[in-house]
CSV table of C-alpha atoms in Angstrom, one decimal:
chain,number,residue,atom,x,y,z
J,14,MET,CA,168.6,140.0,68.5
J,15,ARG,CA,167.1,141.5,71.6
J,16,LEU,CA,168.3,138.5,73.7
J,17,ARG,CA,171.9,139.3,72.7
J,18,ASP,CA,171.7,142.7,74.3
J,19,PRO,CA,173.4,142.6,77.8
J,20,ARG,CA,170.5,144.7,79.1
J,21,ALA,CA,168.0,142.1,78.2
J,22,GLU,CA,168.4,139.9,81.3
J,23,ILE,CA,164.7,140.1,82.3
J,24,LEU,CA,163.7,139.0,78.8
J,25,ALA,CA,166.2,136.3,78.6
J,26,ARG,CA,165.1,134.9,82.0
J,27,ALA,CA,161.4,135.0,80.8
J,28,VAL,CA,162.3,133.0,77.7
J,29,THR,CA,164.3,130.5,79.8
J,30,GLU,CA,161.4,129.9,82.1
J,31,ALA,CA,159.0,129.5,79.2
J,32,LEU,CA,161.2,127.0,77.3
J,33,THR,CA,162.3,124.7,80.2
J,34,THR,CA,160.4,121.5,80.8
J,35,ASN,CA,159.6,120.9,84.4
J,36,GLU,CA,157.9,117.5,84.4
J,37,SER,CA,158.7,115.5,87.6
J,38,SER,CA,157.3,113.1,90.1
J,39,PHE,CA,158.3,111.2,93.2
J,40,PHE,CA,160.4,108.0,92.6
J,41,ARG,CA,160.0,108.6,88.9
J,42,ASP,CA,160.4,105.3,86.9
J,43,GLY,CA,161.1,103.4,90.1
J,44,LYS,CA,164.1,101.3,89.1
J,45,PRO,CA,166.8,104.0,89.6
J,46,PHE,CA,165.6,104.4,93.2
J,47,ASP,CA,165.5,100.6,93.8
J,48,HIS,CA,169.1,100.5,92.6
J,49,LEU,CA,170.0,103.4,94.8
J,50,ARG,CA,168.6,101.6,97.8
J,51,ARG,CA,171.0,98.7,97.1
J,52,LEU,CA,173.9,101.0,96.2
J,53,LEU,CA,174.0,103.4,99.2
J,54,PRO,CA,174.9,100.8,101.9
J,55,LYS,CA,177.9,99.7,99.7
J,56,LEU,CA,179.0,103.3,99.3
J,57,ARG,CA,178.6,104.0,103.0
J,58,ALA,CA,180.7,100.9,103.9
J,59,ALA,CA,183.4,101.9,101.5
J,60,ARG,CA,183.9,105.3,103.1
J,61,PRO,CA,185.2,106.6,106.4
J,62,ALA,CA,182.5,107.2,109.0
J,63,THR,CA,183.2,111.0,108.8
J,64,HIS,CA,182.6,111.1,105.0
J,65,LYS,CA,179.5,112.9,104.0
J,66,ILE,CA,177.6,111.1,101.2
J,67,ARG,CA,177.0,113.7,98.4
J,68,ILE,CA,174.3,113.3,95.8
J,69,TRP,CA,173.6,115.7,93.0
J,70,SER,CA,170.1,116.0,91.4
J,71,ALA,CA,170.9,117.8,88.2
J,72,ALA,CA,168.0,119.4,86.4
J,73,CYS,CA,166.0,118.8,89.7
J,74,SER,CA,162.8,120.6,88.6
J,75,THR,CA,160.5,121.2,91.6
J,76,GLY,CA,162.5,118.8,93.9
J,77,GLN,CA,160.6,115.5,93.8
J,78,GLU,CA,163.7,113.6,92.8
J,79,ALA,CA,165.9,115.2,95.5
J,80,TYR,CA,163.3,114.5,98.2
J,81,SER,CA,162.8,110.9,97.0
J,82,VAL,CA,166.6,110.5,97.5
J,83,ALA,CA,166.3,112.1,101.0
J,84,ILE,CA,163.6,109.6,101.9
J,85,ILE,CA,165.8,106.7,100.9
J,86,LEU,CA,168.7,108.0,102.9
J,87,ARG,CA,166.5,108.4,106.0
J,88,ASP,CA,165.0,104.9,105.6
J,89,LEU,CA,168.5,103.5,105.4
J,90,GLY,CA,169.6,105.4,108.5
J,91,ILE,CA,172.2,107.4,106.6
J,92,GLN,CA,172.2,110.9,108.1
J,93,ASN,CA,175.6,112.2,107.2
J,94,ALA,CA,174.6,113.1,103.7
J,95,GLU,CA,173.9,116.1,101.4
J,96,ILE,CA,171.7,116.4,98.4
J,97,TYR,CA,172.5,119.2,96.0
J,98,GLY,CA,169.7,120.1,93.6
J,99,SER,CA,170.2,122.3,90.6
J,100,ASP,CA,168.1,123.6,87.8
J,101,LEU,CA,168.3,126.4,85.1
J,102,SER,CA,164.9,127.7,86.1
J,103,ARG,CA,164.7,130.1,89.1
J,104,GLU,CA,161.0,129.5,89.5
J,105,VAL,CA,161.3,125.7,90.0
J,106,VAL,CA,164.4,126.1,92.3
J,107,GLU,CA,162.3,128.3,94.5
J,108,ARG,CA,159.5,125.8,94.6
J,109,ALA,CA,162.0,123.0,95.4
J,110,ARG,CA,163.4,125.0,98.3
J,111,GLU,CA,159.8,125.5,99.7
J,112,GLY,CA,159.3,121.7,99.7
J,113,SER,CA,155.5,122.2,99.4
J,114,PHE,CA,153.5,120.0,97.1
J,115,THR,CA,149.8,119.7,96.0
J,116,GLN,CA,147.7,116.6,96.6
J,117,PHE,CA,148.1,115.8,92.9
J,118,GLU,CA,151.9,116.0,93.1
J,119,VAL,CA,152.2,113.8,96.2
J,120,GLN,CA,149.9,111.2,94.7
J,121,ARG,CA,152.3,110.7,91.8
J,122,GLY,CA,154.7,108.0,92.9
J,123,LEU,CA,154.7,108.7,96.7
J,124,PRO,CA,153.4,105.7,98.7
J,125,VAL,CA,150.9,106.7,101.4
J,126,GLN,CA,153.1,105.4,104.3
J,127,MET,CA,155.9,107.7,103.1
J,128,LEU,CA,153.5,110.6,102.8
J,129,VAL,CA,152.3,110.2,106.4
J,130,LYS,CA,155.9,109.7,107.7
J,131,TYR,CA,157.7,112.5,105.9
J,132,PHE,CA,155.2,115.1,105.1
J,133,LYS,CA,152.9,117.4,107.0
J,134,GLN,CA,149.6,118.6,105.6
J,135,GLU,CA,149.2,122.4,105.5
J,136,GLY,CA,145.8,123.3,104.1
J,137,SER,CA,145.5,121.8,100.6
J,138,LYS,CA,149.2,121.1,100.3
J,139,TRP,CA,151.8,118.8,101.9
J,140,ARG,CA,155.2,120.1,103.2
J,141,VAL,CA,158.3,118.0,103.4
J,142,ALA,CA,159.5,117.2,106.9
J,143,PRO,CA,162.3,119.5,108.3
J,144,GLU,CA,164.8,116.6,108.5
J,145,LEU,CA,164.5,116.0,104.8
J,146,ARG,CA,164.8,119.7,103.9
J,147,ALA,CA,167.8,119.9,106.1
J,148,MET,CA,169.6,117.4,103.9
J,149,THR,CA,168.9,119.4,100.7
J,150,ARG,CA,170.3,122.5,99.0
J,151,PHE,CA,168.9,123.9,95.8
J,152,GLU,CA,170.6,126.4,93.4
J,153,GLU,CA,170.2,127.8,90.0
J,154,ARG,CA,172.8,126.2,87.7
J,155,ASN,CA,173.3,125.7,84.0
J,156,LEU,CA,174.4,122.2,83.0
J,157,LEU,CA,176.9,123.8,80.7
J,158,ALA,CA,178.6,125.8,83.5
J,159,ASP,CA,181.9,125.0,85.2
J,160,HIS,CA,181.0,122.4,87.9
J,161,ARG,CA,184.5,122.0,89.4
J,162,PRO,CA,183.8,124.3,92.4
J,163,LEU,CA,181.0,121.9,93.4
J,164,GLY,CA,183.5,119.1,94.3
J,165,ARG,CA,183.0,115.4,94.0
J,166,PHE,CA,179.7,113.5,94.3
J,167,ASP,CA,179.1,109.9,95.2
J,168,VAL,CA,176.0,109.8,93.0
J,169,ILE,CA,174.7,112.0,90.3
J,170,PHE,CA,171.1,112.0,88.8
J,171,CYS,CA,170.8,113.7,85.4
J,172,ARG,CA,167.6,112.1,84.0
J,173,ASN,CA,165.4,113.0,81.1
J,174,VAL,CA,167.1,116.3,80.2
J,175,LEU,CA,169.9,115.3,77.8
J,176,ILE,CA,167.3,114.2,75.3
J,177,TYR,CA,166.7,117.9,74.6
J,178,PHE,CA,170.4,118.6,73.6
J,179,ASP,CA,172.2,117.9,70.4
J,180,PRO,CA,175.0,115.2,70.4
J,181,PRO,CA,178.0,117.6,71.0
J,182,THR,CA,176.2,119.3,73.9
J,183,LYS,CA,175.3,115.9,75.4
J,184,GLY,CA,178.9,114.8,75.2
J,185,LYS,CA,180.1,118.0,76.9
J,186,VAL,CA,177.6,117.7,79.7
J,187,MET,CA,178.4,114.0,80.3
J,188,ASN,CA,182.1,114.6,80.4
J,189,ALA,CA,181.6,117.4,82.9
J,190,LEU,CA,179.4,115.2,85.1
J,191,ALA,CA,181.9,112.4,84.9
J,192,ALA,CA,184.6,114.8,86.1
J,193,GLN,CA,182.6,115.4,89.3
J,194,LEU,CA,181.9,111.7,90.0
J,195,ALA,CA,183.7,109.8,92.7
J,196,PRO,CA,185.8,106.9,91.3
J,197,ASP,CA,183.3,104.3,92.5
J,198,GLY,CA,180.3,106.5,92.1
J,199,VAL,CA,177.3,106.2,89.8
J,200,LEU,CA,175.5,108.4,87.2
J,201,TYR,CA,171.8,107.8,86.6
J,202,LEU,CA,170.4,108.9,83.2
J,203,GLY,CA,166.9,108.6,81.8
J,204,GLY,CA,165.7,105.4,80.3
J,205,ALA,CA,165.8,106.9,76.8
J,206,GLU,CA,169.3,108.3,77.3
J,207,THR,CA,172.7,106.7,76.6
J,208,VAL,CA,176.4,107.5,76.6
J,209,LEU,CA,177.1,105.5,73.5
J,210,GLY,CA,179.0,107.5,70.9
J,211,LEU,CA,179.0,110.6,73.1
J,212,THR,CA,181.7,110.0,75.7
J,213,ASP,CA,184.3,107.3,76.6
J,214,ARG,CA,184.5,108.4,80.2
J,215,LEU,CA,181.4,106.5,81.2
J,216,VAL,CA,180.2,102.9,80.8
J,217,ALA,CA,176.9,101.2,81.4
J,218,VAL,CA,176.6,99.1,84.6
J,219,THR,CA,175.9,95.5,83.5
J,220,GLY,CA,172.3,94.5,84.0
J,221,GLU,CA,171.1,97.9,85.0
J,222,ARG,CA,169.2,100.3,82.7
J,223,GLY,CA,170.3,104.0,82.9
J,224,VAL,CA,173.1,103.3,85.4
J,225,TYR,CA,176.6,104.4,84.5
J,226,ALA,CA,180.0,104.3,86.1
J,227,LEU,CA,183.4,105.7,85.2
J,228,ALA,CA,185.3,103.7,82.6
J,229,GLY,CA,188.0,101.6,84.2
J,230,ALA,CA,186.8,102.2,87.7
J,231,VAL,CA,185.7,99.5,90.2
J,232,SER,CA,182.1,100.7,90.9
J,233,ALA,CA,180.1,99.8,93.9
J,234,ALA,CA,177.1,99.5,91.6
J,235,SER,CA,178.3,96.2,90.1
């Protein structure tokens, strides 16, 4: 009952921070990022040179996913791009903005050559290079919020978070994400997540696990 009191904002935030799961790592699960490497040149070629590639890392946690995407963009020579990271937790959003990671965190999924190229050691931690941080923007955001002000995204990552929602909430979130996706864009979900029985706006990309496109659209992912 105390959480329903409008004056209980501090308590509500403390409960939110305690309940949210913040597991993350660089290039987590591998295959989505391999697919992204193949996809991005196709998306770039299909758009005007002035178009800014926009990628949303929803439920971004401490930022490893967003910075993994930034590394791929830089490796491919795509500089006109923006990565928007969002999470319900203020604490992890602040950490993502800092772009500073422990030795243990960078050892999880980050190849040594990428660590040396895109990170600078500061004491016992490693900080993301300025050119990667310049491509990213992190904000607090609830997945159940109105996302229309954010505009369209060419790619959306929303991985390993929907498993914590009930079916009606999953459907609501996926429909909302689909509404922000470019006609030929792609949504990445976690390996244990699916759109089946939850929304008719998204369909699986043939031969790819966890990759979804808008129903009826000609996706660059195929």
